[in-house]
Short mmCIF file of C-alpha atoms in Angstrom, two decimals:
data_model
loop_
_atom_site.label_atom_id
_atom_site.label_comp_id
_atom_site.label_asym_id
_atom_site.label_seq_id
_atom_site.Cartn_x
_atom_site.Cartn_y
_atom_site.Cartn_z
CA MET B 1 9.49 17.88 -19.16
CA SER B 2 8.32 21.35 -20.01
CA THR B 3 10.01 24.26 -18.14
CA SER B 4 6.62 25.57 -16.59
CA ALA B 5 6.33 22.12 -15.01
CA GLN B 6 9.65 21.84 -13.82
CA HIS B 7 9.58 25.36 -12.07
CA GLN B 8 6.63 24.38 -10.13
CA VAL B 9 8.31 21.53 -8.53
CA SER B 10 10.92 21.45 -5.66
CA CYS B 11 12.13 18.44 -3.82
CA GLY B 12 10.23 19.55 -0.65
CA GLY B 13 6.90 19.04 -2.46
CA GLY B 14 4.63 18.92 -5.59
CA GLU B 15 1.65 16.99 -5.66
CA ILE B 16 -0.46 15.85 -8.57
CA ARG B 17 -4.46 15.51 -9.11
CA GLU B 18 -5.78 12.12 -8.25
CA THR B 19 -6.54 9.77 -11.67
CA THR B 20 -8.61 6.76 -10.54
CA GLN B 21 -9.56 4.76 -13.47
CA ALA B 22 -13.70 5.21 -14.34
CA VAL B 23 -16.31 3.13 -13.33
CA THR B 24 -19.38 4.18 -14.78
CA LYS B 25 -21.75 3.12 -12.04
CA HIS B 26 -20.56 2.58 -8.60
CA LYS B 27 -21.37 -0.59 -6.90
CA GLY B 28 -18.16 -1.84 -5.81
CA CYS B 29 -16.25 -1.87 -8.97
CA ALA B 30 -17.86 -1.83 -12.39
CA THR B 31 -16.29 -3.00 -15.66
CA ILE B 32 -15.37 -1.56 -19.04
CA GLY B 33 -16.77 -3.15 -22.24
CA GLY B 34 -16.43 -6.78 -22.11
CA SER B 35 -12.99 -6.93 -21.09
CA GLY B 36 -14.12 -7.69 -17.66
CA LYS B 37 -11.68 -5.75 -15.97
CA ALA B 38 -12.55 -3.64 -13.02
CA SER B 39 -12.09 0.10 -13.88
CA CYS B 40 -11.64 1.33 -10.03
CA GLY B 41 -8.68 1.14 -8.09
CA SER B 42 -5.18 2.68 -7.80
CA GLN B 43 -3.88 2.55 -11.13
CA THR B 44 -3.54 5.71 -13.25
CA GLY B 45 -5.97 7.11 -15.56
CA ILE B 46 -8.56 10.10 -16.47
CA SER B 47 -10.96 9.86 -13.57
CA ASN B 48 -14.24 9.99 -14.12
CA LEU B 49 -15.40 8.27 -11.29
CA PRO B 50 -18.80 9.82 -9.30
CA ASN B 51 -17.88 12.74 -7.55
CA GLU B 52 -18.40 10.76 -3.94
CA ILE B 53 -16.02 8.00 -4.73
CA VAL B 54 -13.23 10.32 -5.96
CA GLU B 55 -13.66 12.32 -2.51
CA LYS B 56 -13.32 9.23 -0.65
CA VAL B 57 -10.38 7.87 -2.34
CA LYS B 58 -8.28 11.09 -3.29
CA ASN B 59 -6.29 11.21 0.08
CA HIS B 60 -6.61 7.84 1.16
CA PRO B 61 -3.13 6.21 1.09
CA CYS B 62 -4.47 2.97 0.75
CA TYR B 63 -7.11 3.07 -1.58
CA SER B 64 -5.34 5.17 -4.03
CA GLU B 65 -1.41 4.19 -5.04
CA GLU B 66 -1.13 8.15 -6.28
CA ALA B 67 -2.46 9.36 -2.92
CA HIS B 68 -0.16 7.17 -1.06
CA HIS B 69 2.74 9.72 -2.28
CA HIS B 70 1.30 12.68 -0.50
CA TYR B 71 -0.85 11.33 2.35
CA ALA B 72 -0.23 10.06 5.75
CA ARG B 73 -2.21 7.29 7.87
CA MET B 74 -2.19 6.53 11.19
CA HIS B 75 -3.37 3.30 13.17
CA VAL B 76 -4.40 3.12 16.78
CA ALA B 77 -3.65 0.10 18.43
CA VAL B 78 -7.41 -0.42 20.62
CA ALA B 79 -8.28 -3.65 19.91
CA PRO B 80 -6.05 -6.41 21.35
CA ALA B 81 -8.61 -9.30 21.15
CA CYS B 82 -9.12 -11.60 18.16
CA ASN B 83 -12.22 -14.35 17.28
CA ILE B 84 -9.77 -16.42 14.95
CA GLN B 85 -6.42 -17.74 14.86
CA CYS B 86 -4.23 -17.40 11.55
CA ASN B 87 -1.13 -20.12 11.03
CA TYR B 88 0.66 -16.32 9.73
CA CYS B 89 -0.16 -14.54 12.62
CA ASN B 90 1.63 -14.11 16.03
CA ARG B 91 0.62 -10.46 17.96
CA LYS B 92 3.05 -8.81 20.17
CA TYR B 93 2.65 -6.29 22.37
CA ASP B 94 5.69 -3.41 23.49
CA CYS B 95 7.20 -4.63 20.70
CA ALA B 96 9.36 -1.99 18.67
CA ASN B 97 11.65 -4.12 16.48
CA GLU B 98 9.38 -5.55 14.37
CA SER B 99 7.18 -4.14 11.27
CA ARG B 100 4.54 -6.49 10.32
CA PRO B 101 0.56 -6.49 11.21
CA GLY B 102 -0.62 -7.43 14.82
CA ILE B 103 2.39 -5.69 16.35
CA VAL B 104 2.09 -2.54 18.90
CA SER B 105 4.55 -0.77 21.09
CA GLU B 106 1.53 0.30 23.22
CA LYS B 107 -2.20 -0.64 23.76
CA LEU B 108 -4.33 2.19 24.02
CA THR B 109 -7.63 3.45 25.43
CA PRO B 110 -10.32 4.62 23.26
CA GLU B 111 -9.25 8.27 25.15
CA GLN B 112 -5.52 7.81 24.66
CA ALA B 113 -6.36 7.08 20.80
CA ALA B 114 -8.30 10.33 20.40
CA LYS B 115 -5.25 12.47 22.07
CA LYS B 116 -2.97 10.20 19.89
CA VAL B 117 -4.89 11.39 16.79
CA LEU B 118 -4.89 15.23 17.78
CA ALA B 119 -1.03 14.90 18.67
CA VAL B 120 -0.69 13.19 15.23
CA ALA B 121 -2.86 15.74 13.09
CA SER B 122 -1.43 18.45 14.71
CA ALA B 123 2.18 17.51 14.07
CA ILE B 124 1.58 15.97 10.65
CA PRO B 125 -0.41 17.93 8.10
CA GLN B 126 -0.36 14.90 5.47
CA MET B 127 -2.64 12.65 7.96
CA SER B 128 -5.91 11.98 6.28
CA VAL B 129 -6.97 8.55 7.46
CA VAL B 130 -7.47 6.86 11.06
CA GLY B 131 -7.60 3.08 11.16
CA VAL B 132 -8.13 0.52 13.59
CA ALA B 133 -6.09 -2.67 12.59
CA GLY B 134 -5.58 -4.47 15.59
CA PRO B 135 -3.57 -5.75 16.97
CA GLY B 136 -6.43 -8.02 17.22
CA ASP B 137 -9.94 -7.55 15.23
CA PRO B 138 -11.18 -4.41 15.54
CA LEU B 139 -14.76 -6.28 15.39
CA ALA B 140 -13.98 -8.43 18.52
CA ASN B 141 -13.31 -5.47 20.17
CA PRO B 142 -16.23 -3.16 18.92
CA ASP B 143 -16.82 -1.42 21.92
CA LYS B 144 -13.12 0.16 22.28
CA THR B 145 -13.39 0.41 18.41
CA PHE B 146 -16.39 2.22 17.81
CA LYS B 147 -16.05 4.54 21.24
CA THR B 148 -12.46 5.34 19.26
CA PHE B 149 -14.12 6.57 16.16
CA GLU B 150 -16.96 8.25 17.53
CA LEU B 151 -14.57 10.31 19.63
CA VAL B 152 -12.30 11.00 16.88
CA ASN B 153 -15.36 11.96 14.86
CA LYS B 154 -16.20 14.75 17.86
CA LEU B 155 -12.80 16.01 17.78
CA ALA B 156 -11.78 15.61 14.29
CA PRO B 157 -14.16 15.38 12.22
CA GLY B 158 -12.36 16.07 8.91
CA ILE B 159 -10.21 13.26 9.01
CA LYS B 160 -11.29 9.79 7.24
CA LEU B 161 -12.11 6.63 9.05
CA CYS B 162 -11.15 3.18 8.22
CA LEU B 163 -10.85 -0.09 10.08
CA SER B 164 -9.37 -3.39 8.80
CA THR B 165 -10.99 -7.07 9.90
CA ASN B 166 -11.28 -10.77 9.24
CA GLY B 167 -14.54 -10.48 8.45
CA LEU B 168 -16.12 -12.99 10.78
CA ALA B 169 -18.24 -10.38 13.33
CA LEU B 170 -18.54 -7.73 10.21
CA ALA B 171 -21.92 -8.44 9.24
CA ASP B 172 -23.39 -7.36 12.91
CA HIS B 173 -21.73 -4.27 12.88
CA VAL B 174 -22.49 -2.89 9.48
CA ASP B 175 -25.18 -0.55 10.59
CA THR B 176 -22.73 0.77 13.73
CA ILE B 177 -20.11 1.37 10.50
CA ALA B 178 -22.42 3.28 8.43
CA ARG B 179 -24.01 5.50 11.16
CA LEU B 180 -20.22 6.64 12.13
CA LYS B 181 -19.57 6.87 8.64
CA ILE B 182 -16.61 4.96 8.33
CA ASP B 183 -15.96 4.87 4.47
CA HIS B 184 -13.32 2.21 4.36
CA VAL B 185 -13.45 -1.23 5.33
CA THR B 186 -10.84 -3.82 4.55
CA ILE B 187 -11.20 -7.47 4.97
CA THR B 188 -8.96 -10.08 4.69
CA ILE B 189 -10.42 -12.98 2.85
CA ASN B 190 -7.34 -15.77 2.30
CA MET B 191 -9.71 -18.49 0.58
CA ILE B 192 -13.41 -19.53 -0.44
CA ASP B 193 -12.68 -22.98 -0.69
CA PRO B 194 -13.22 -24.11 3.32
CA GLU B 195 -10.47 -27.17 2.62
CA ILE B 196 -7.66 -24.42 1.96
CA GLY B 197 -8.74 -22.52 4.94
CA ALA B 198 -8.32 -25.00 7.16
CA LYS B 199 -5.05 -25.10 6.53
CA ILE B 200 -4.92 -21.48 7.35
CA TYR B 201 -6.92 -21.21 10.49
CA PRO B 202 -6.72 -23.34 13.14
CA TRP B 203 -9.59 -22.41 14.93
CA ILE B 204 -12.54 -19.42 15.16
CA PHE B 205 -14.66 -18.11 18.17
CA TYR B 206 -18.39 -17.53 16.39
CA ARG B 207 -21.67 -17.13 18.73
CA HIS B 208 -20.07 -18.31 21.82
CA LYS B 209 -18.40 -21.51 20.58
CA ARG B 210 -14.81 -22.42 19.45
CA TYR B 211 -15.02 -24.38 15.75
CA THR B 212 -12.19 -25.93 14.22
CA GLY B 213 -10.90 -27.19 10.63
CA VAL B 214 -13.00 -27.37 7.64
CA GLU B 215 -16.32 -26.06 9.83
CA ALA B 216 -14.63 -23.13 11.24
CA ALA B 217 -13.27 -22.14 7.70
CA SER B 218 -16.68 -22.41 5.83
CA ILE B 219 -18.51 -20.13 8.59
CA LEU B 220 -15.67 -17.55 7.98
CA SER B 221 -15.52 -17.43 4.50
CA ASN B 222 -19.32 -17.29 4.10
CA ARG B 223 -19.39 -14.50 6.89
CA GLN B 224 -16.70 -12.83 4.75
CA LEU B 225 -18.35 -12.99 1.71
CA GLN B 226 -21.99 -11.75 3.36
CA GLY B 227 -19.99 -8.91 4.79
CA VAL B 228 -18.65 -7.75 1.25
CA GLU B 229 -22.26 -7.75 -0.20
CA MET B 230 -23.53 -5.53 2.96
CA LEU B 231 -21.04 -2.99 2.26
CA THR B 232 -21.32 -2.60 -0.91
CA ALA B 233 -25.31 -1.96 -0.59
CA ARG B 234 -24.32 0.51 1.96
CA GLY B 235 -21.85 2.19 -0.52
CA ILE B 236 -19.00 1.63 1.90
CA LEU B 237 -15.78 1.01 0.01
CA CYS B 238 -14.15 -2.34 0.68
CA LYS B 239 -10.95 -3.69 -0.18
CA VAL B 240 -10.05 -6.95 0.29
CA ASN B 241 -6.36 -8.20 1.43
CA SER B 242 -5.10 -11.68 0.66
CA VAL B 243 -1.79 -13.22 2.17
CA MET B 244 -0.12 -15.27 -0.53
CA ILE B 245 0.90 -18.27 0.75
CA PRO B 246 3.00 -20.73 -1.63
CA GLY B 247 1.33 -24.32 -2.00
CA ILE B 248 -1.73 -23.61 -0.05
CA ASN B 249 -3.62 -20.63 -1.58
CA ASP B 250 -1.62 -19.02 -4.35
CA GLN B 251 -3.47 -20.65 -7.13
CA HIS B 252 -6.66 -20.44 -5.48
CA LEU B 253 -6.47 -16.48 -5.18
CA VAL B 254 -7.45 -16.23 -8.35
CA ALA B 255 -10.48 -17.89 -7.38
CA VAL B 256 -10.97 -15.38 -4.47
CA ASN B 257 -10.62 -12.47 -6.54
CA MET B 258 -13.22 -13.34 -8.66
CA ALA B 259 -15.75 -14.14 -6.02
CA VAL B 260 -15.03 -10.48 -4.03
CA LYS B 261 -15.27 -8.66 -7.58
CA SER B 262 -18.42 -10.20 -8.16
CA ARG B 263 -19.46 -9.07 -4.68
CA GLY B 264 -18.58 -5.45 -5.18
CA ALA B 265 -15.25 -5.24 -3.69
CA PHE B 266 -13.51 -1.99 -4.74
CA LEU B 267 -9.75 -2.98 -4.73
CA HIS B 268 -7.71 -6.10 -4.16
CA ASN B 269 -4.35 -6.70 -2.41
CA VAL B 270 -2.55 -9.58 -2.48
CA MET B 271 0.47 -9.79 0.01
CA PRO B 272 3.15 -11.75 0.32
CA LEU B 273 3.04 -14.46 3.35
CA ILE B 274 6.01 -12.83 6.22
CA SER B 275 7.15 -16.24 7.59
CA SER B 276 10.69 -15.46 9.28
CA PRO B 277 11.17 -18.04 12.16
CA GLU B 278 11.77 -15.70 14.68
CA HIS B 279 8.47 -14.05 14.74
CA GLY B 280 7.01 -17.11 15.82
CA THR B 281 4.02 -17.77 13.74
CA VAL B 282 3.04 -21.21 13.11
CA PHE B 283 4.16 -21.13 9.39
CA GLY B 284 7.14 -19.34 10.19
CA LEU B 285 8.14 -22.17 12.66
CA ARG B 286 7.22 -24.94 10.30
CA GLY B 287 9.25 -23.67 7.56
CA GLN B 288 6.47 -22.47 5.31
CA ARG B 289 8.40 -20.22 2.84
CA GLY B 290 6.86 -17.42 1.48
CA PRO B 291 6.65 -16.26 -1.96
CA THR B 292 9.02 -14.71 -4.13
CA ALA B 293 8.91 -11.22 -5.89
CA GLN B 294 7.88 -12.65 -9.50
CA GLU B 295 5.70 -14.95 -8.05
CA VAL B 296 3.47 -11.89 -5.71
CA THR B 297 3.59 -9.97 -9.39
CA ALA B 298 2.41 -12.63 -11.60
CA LEU B 299 -0.33 -13.30 -9.28
CA GLN B 300 -1.01 -9.75 -9.24
CA ASP B 301 -0.99 -9.44 -12.76
CA SER B 302 -3.41 -12.47 -13.24
CA CYS B 303 -5.74 -10.90 -10.97
CA GLU B 304 -5.63 -7.33 -12.54
CA SER B 305 -7.20 -8.67 -16.04
CA LYS B 306 -10.35 -9.04 -13.58
CA MET B 307 -10.04 -6.51 -11.17
CA ASN B 308 -7.34 -3.50 -10.42
CA MET B 309 -4.61 -4.70 -7.44
CA MET B 310 -3.27 -2.86 -4.91
CA ARG B 311 0.59 -2.82 -5.41
CA HIS B 312 1.99 -0.22 -2.74
CA CYS B 313 1.19 -1.86 0.45
CA ARG B 314 3.88 -2.00 3.26
CA GLN B 315 1.93 -4.60 5.38
CA CYS B 316 2.10 -2.02 8.42
CA ARG B 317 2.30 -2.55 12.17
CA ALA B 318 -1.33 -1.91 13.92
CA ASP B 319 0.20 1.33 15.49
CA ALA B 320 1.89 2.60 12.27
CA VAL B 321 2.10 6.64 11.72
CA GLY B 322 3.45 8.28 8.72
CA LEU B 323 3.53 8.01 5.08
CA LEU B 324 3.22 4.58 3.87
CA GLY B 325 7.27 2.74 4.12
CA GLU B 326 7.83 5.16 6.95
CA ASP B 327 6.70 4.75 10.85
CA ARG B 328 7.09 7.77 12.89
CA GLY B 329 5.20 6.11 15.90
CA SER B 330 8.23 6.52 18.01
CA GLU B 331 7.62 10.18 17.78
CA PHE B 332 4.07 10.05 19.55
CA THR B 333 4.41 7.75 22.40
CA MET B 334 1.80 8.08 25.19
CA GLU B 335 4.68 9.18 27.67
CA LYS B 336 5.73 11.94 24.92
CA ILE B 337 1.93 13.12 24.25
CA MET B 338 0.85 13.26 27.81
CA ALA B 339 3.70 16.01 28.11
CA MET B 340 2.63 17.63 24.76
CA ASP B 341 0.26 20.88 24.97
CA ILE B 342 -2.04 19.82 22.34
CA LYS B 343 -4.13 22.62 20.59
CA TYR B 344 -5.64 21.02 17.41
CA ASP B 345 -6.04 23.33 14.57
CA GLU B 346 -7.56 21.64 11.51
CA GLN B 347 -6.83 24.47 9.14
CA PRO B 348 -3.21 23.33 8.45
CA ARG B 349 -4.45 20.16 7.45
CA LYS B 350 -6.60 21.82 4.84
CA ALA B 351 -3.91 24.13 3.82
CA TYR B 352 -1.86 21.15 2.88
CA GLN B 353 -4.36 19.64 1.29
CA ALA B 354 -5.51 22.69 -0.94
CA LYS B 355 -1.30 22.41 -1.68
CA VAL B 356 -1.98 18.94 -2.97
CA GLU B 357 -4.97 18.90 -4.72
CA LYS B 358 -3.62 22.21 -6.82
CA ALA B 359 -0.44 20.83 -7.65
CA ARG B 360 -1.84 17.54 -8.56
CA ILE B 361 -2.98 19.56 -11.51
CA THR B 362 0.62 20.49 -12.60
CA LYS B 363 1.63 16.93 -12.45
CA LEU B 364 -1.05 15.70 -14.24
CA ALA B 365 -0.33 18.21 -17.37
CA ALA B 366 3.36 17.21 -16.82
CA GLN B 367 2.70 13.62 -17.39
CA GLN B 368 0.16 14.18 -19.78
CA GLU B 369 2.64 16.54 -21.83
CA GLU B 370 4.88 13.59 -21.97
CA LEU B 371 2.59 10.85 -22.72
CA ALA B 372 1.19 13.05 -25.79
CA GLY B 373 5.14 12.18 -27.16
CA LEU B 374 4.44 8.52 -27.11
CA ALA B 375 1.28 8.81 -28.72
CA GLY B 376 1.51 6.79 -31.71
CA ALA B 377 4.70 4.87 -31.03
CA SER B 378 4.52 1.10 -32.07
CA SER B 379 6.73 -0.64 -29.62
CA GLU B 380 6.26 -3.82 -27.47
CA ILE B 381 8.99 -2.81 -25.28
CA LYS B 382 8.46 -2.74 -21.42
CA VAL B 383 11.11 -2.08 -19.20
CA LEU B 384 11.42 -2.04 -15.16
CA VAL B 385 12.97 1.43 -13.82
CA ALA B 386 13.39 1.91 -10.27
CA VAL B 387 12.62 5.26 -8.04
CA ALA B 388 14.41 6.55 -4.92
CA THR B 389 11.62 8.90 -3.26
CA LYS B 390 10.86 10.49 -0.01
CA GLY B 391 7.47 11.03 -1.14
CA SER B 392 5.38 13.84 -3.00
CA GLY B 393 5.44 11.86 -6.21
CA LEU B 394 9.21 13.39 -6.66
CA ILE B 395 12.61 11.78 -7.26
CA ASN B 396 13.40 13.57 -4.30
CA GLN B 397 16.26 11.00 -2.66
CA HIS B 398 19.75 10.16 -2.60
CA PHE B 399 20.59 6.95 -3.91
CA GLY B 400 22.68 5.79 -0.43
CA HIS B 401 19.82 7.19 1.66
CA ALA B 402 17.25 5.35 0.16
CA LYS B 403 15.48 2.73 2.18
CA GLU B 404 13.51 1.36 -0.56
CA PHE B 405 13.01 1.11 -4.12
CA GLN B 406 9.57 2.03 -6.21
CA ILE B 407 9.56 -0.09 -9.29
CA TYR B 408 7.79 1.46 -12.17
CA GLU B 409 7.01 -0.70 -15.77
CA LEU B 410 7.46 1.53 -18.37
CA SER B 411 5.73 1.25 -22.31
CA THR B 412 4.30 2.98 -24.82
CA SER B 413 1.12 3.52 -22.72
CA GLY B 414 3.23 5.30 -19.67
CA ALA B 415 4.57 4.75 -16.67
CA LYS B 416 2.96 1.88 -14.01
CA PHE B 417 3.52 1.36 -10.24
CA VAL B 418 4.38 -2.21 -9.78
CA ARG B 419 5.82 -2.66 -6.34
CA HIS B 420 8.30 -1.25 -3.87
CA ARG B 421 11.51 -3.14 -2.88
CA PRO B 422 12.84 -2.32 0.78
CA ILE B 423 16.82 -2.20 1.18
CA HIS B 424 19.13 -1.58 3.45
CA PRO B 425 20.67 2.27 2.84
CA TYR B 426 24.01 2.38 1.36
CA CYS B 427 25.17 5.33 3.54
CA GLN B 428 26.07 4.82 6.85
CA GLY B 429 27.12 8.13 8.38
CA GLY B 430 28.79 9.67 5.82
CA HIS B 431 30.53 6.15 4.44
CA GLY B 432 29.14 3.68 2.35
CA GLU B 433 29.09 0.10 2.85
CA ASP B 434 30.37 -2.24 0.12
CA SER B 435 27.83 -5.07 1.38
CA LYS B 436 24.93 -2.47 1.39
CA LEU B 437 25.80 -1.80 -1.95
CA GLU B 438 25.66 -5.04 -3.25
CA ILE B 439 22.26 -5.82 -1.95
CA ALA B 440 20.82 -2.71 -3.27
CA ILE B 441 22.27 -3.13 -6.68
CA GLY B 442 21.06 -6.95 -6.42
CA ALA B 443 17.43 -5.85 -5.51
CA ILE B 444 17.25 -3.85 -9.11
CA LYS B 445 19.13 -6.24 -11.26
CA ASP B 446 16.04 -6.67 -13.69
CA CYS B 447 15.76 -2.75 -13.99
CA HIS B 448 17.30 -1.01 -16.83
CA ALA B 449 18.13 2.41 -15.03
CA VAL B 450 17.21 3.60 -11.39
CA PHE B 451 16.45 7.48 -11.05
CA VAL B 452 17.66 9.41 -8.09
CA SER B 453 18.18 12.86 -6.68
CA LYS B 454 22.14 12.54 -6.28
CA ILE B 455 24.58 9.60 -6.49
CA GLY B 456 28.18 9.31 -5.60
CA GLY B 457 30.90 8.23 -7.97
CA CYS B 458 31.41 4.67 -6.82
CA PRO B 459 27.58 3.29 -6.62
CA LYS B 460 27.08 5.11 -9.94
CA ALA B 461 30.25 3.25 -11.42
CA GLU B 462 29.01 -0.46 -10.06
CA LEU B 463 25.68 0.47 -11.38
CA ILE B 464 26.96 0.90 -14.88
CA LYS B 465 29.28 -2.39 -14.25
CA ALA B 466 25.67 -3.97 -13.69
CA GLY B 467 23.89 -2.79 -16.48
CA ILE B 468 21.90 -0.36 -14.71
CA GLU B 469 21.82 3.21 -15.64
CA PRO B 470 21.66 5.79 -12.96
CA VAL B 471 19.89 9.01 -13.92
CA ASP B 472 20.36 11.96 -11.94
CA GLN B 473 19.22 14.51 -14.05
CA TYR B 474 15.71 14.46 -13.29
CA ALA B 475 16.37 15.44 -9.63
CA CYS B 476 13.08 16.81 -7.52
CA GLU B 477 11.09 16.44 -10.76
CA PHE B 478 7.77 14.28 -11.09
CA ILE B 479 8.31 10.70 -11.14
CA ASP B 480 5.85 9.89 -14.17
CA ALA B 481 6.84 12.68 -16.15
CA SER B 482 10.53 11.93 -15.66
CA THR B 483 10.56 8.19 -16.34
CA ILE B 484 8.13 8.49 -19.15
CA ALA B 485 10.58 11.63 -20.85
CA TRP B 486 13.19 9.11 -20.25
CA PHE B 487 11.59 6.08 -21.81
CA LYS B 488 11.16 8.14 -24.96
CA LEU B 489 14.46 8.49 -25.30
CA TYR B 490 15.43 5.26 -24.64
CA LEU B 491 12.97 4.17 -27.47
CA ASP B 492 14.55 6.82 -29.64
CA LYS B 493 18.16 5.16 -28.91
CA VAL B 494 16.99 1.45 -30.11
CA ASN B 495 15.39 2.66 -33.12
CA GLU B 496 18.39 4.50 -34.25
CA ARG B 497 20.49 1.33 -33.18
CA LYS B 498 22.38 3.33 -30.77
CA ILE B 499 21.49 0.24 -28.49
CA LYS B 500 20.32 -2.69 -28.39
CA HIS B 501 17.58 -3.67 -25.72
CA LEU B 502 17.97 -6.54 -23.81
CA GLU B 503 15.48 -8.29 -21.66
CA ARG B 504 16.83 -7.73 -17.88
CA VAL B 505 15.55 -10.45 -15.35
CA ASP B 506 16.53 -11.66 -12.26
CA PRO B 507 15.04 -15.45 -11.52
CA ALA B 508 16.80 -16.15 -8.56
CA ARG B 509 15.32 -13.14 -6.59
CA HIS B 510 13.78 -14.54 -3.45
CA ASN B 511 11.83 -13.51 -0.74
CA ALA B 512 14.38 -11.83 1.50
CA LEU B 513 13.61 -8.61 0.81
CA ILE B 514 9.61 -8.61 0.83
CA SER B 515 10.04 -10.28 3.90
CA ALA B 516 11.94 -7.41 5.68
CA ALA B 517 9.29 -4.82 4.58
#
């Protein structure tokens, strides 16, 4: 990495320019040439999206993988009711011990939600998006949901608005969504075949009537696809979430991907089923397994040949606060907020975002400089590496403090984010736990290296013994540029026959860590 780039970065900050792939004409996702692959979404590339689309995604952590390093979101739990039943869902209230969709610690009124937004935006300058994602369905609670958005629009007009829905009632509310300038809507679509849908949804409640079985799934699917088309026609970005359920819809999700792409969806997010029995879901109690990490990645790869995929999802609570992968909700309970003297000033947020956009240019320049060194290189070698990061696109976390590793695939094309892997921190109040170290190393067995800001002698020795190179010489530097620089050195060693490249795979890895996310 260049000296100038290094000197513009510290462990506490440093952001890069948004680099979303190009679309030649936006109506959902366009395609490049005859490949059929969508050119919008979260992958890193030279951005020539229309300016209005860049403005929508560049600081939305869920719609841009790169943005999630720098920007925070919050969900306000104003929508308790739901109009469908999913076999993978069990909504819980007053629950602080689980981290998954449908879980909240407090249900809020629209007025409470608006006050909470001001409190969070005042304390967390990274906060760029307010969403309603439950704990039920926002559009089964339209009055509460839209009242919340109206208040936020009035009190903090610079914050983006976002909602997540099952799509059953979406077509009835697109006009209101457009009027309130809700530019991002996520729809959970798990099937387009009602026979498959009947295995996922016991019932729906539509037009004052309960439907069950194939009939219910058929109505739901038709309404969901209609909703995607209507959003696209209004220029509202639509992300589709799909829960991968082995043996039920795992093979079918490729067809779902094609269906939503053809209707203009902007991004597709395939998520693993969370099916721990203690959560009390129908699937969990039946013993329905979740997919392995490899199964999720393989499906994402299959779909990505047609459309860009979201790979950085954390399957957040319905009251999540903070960067993806962290939860600061306990800092902003209503009891604490009511005691706060909130004087909202949007200038710190604007100043932070200006800093981010300026620093992104530095990061992109460093990345392009390292990529230039790979130009013309001919190699089929691809490796996975793990990164310990606290955000800002930097290698800025101690190995022992990491609660997750971000996994990147390195090749002559550059660095590509592929997934995150949650772990339990190895350091426990000044000492390390051997069992936690074993789990952490086991989580990255298929990686050739792990990038950290610091690492102790014991974990370093154990990683080397496991064939994983601990890399700490890029502490507090950019992830993309640093991993590419390391990969160039790796290829040089292979070409000079100083080392032999070996494939690292871990076929035994199961979904336990994914389910803990």
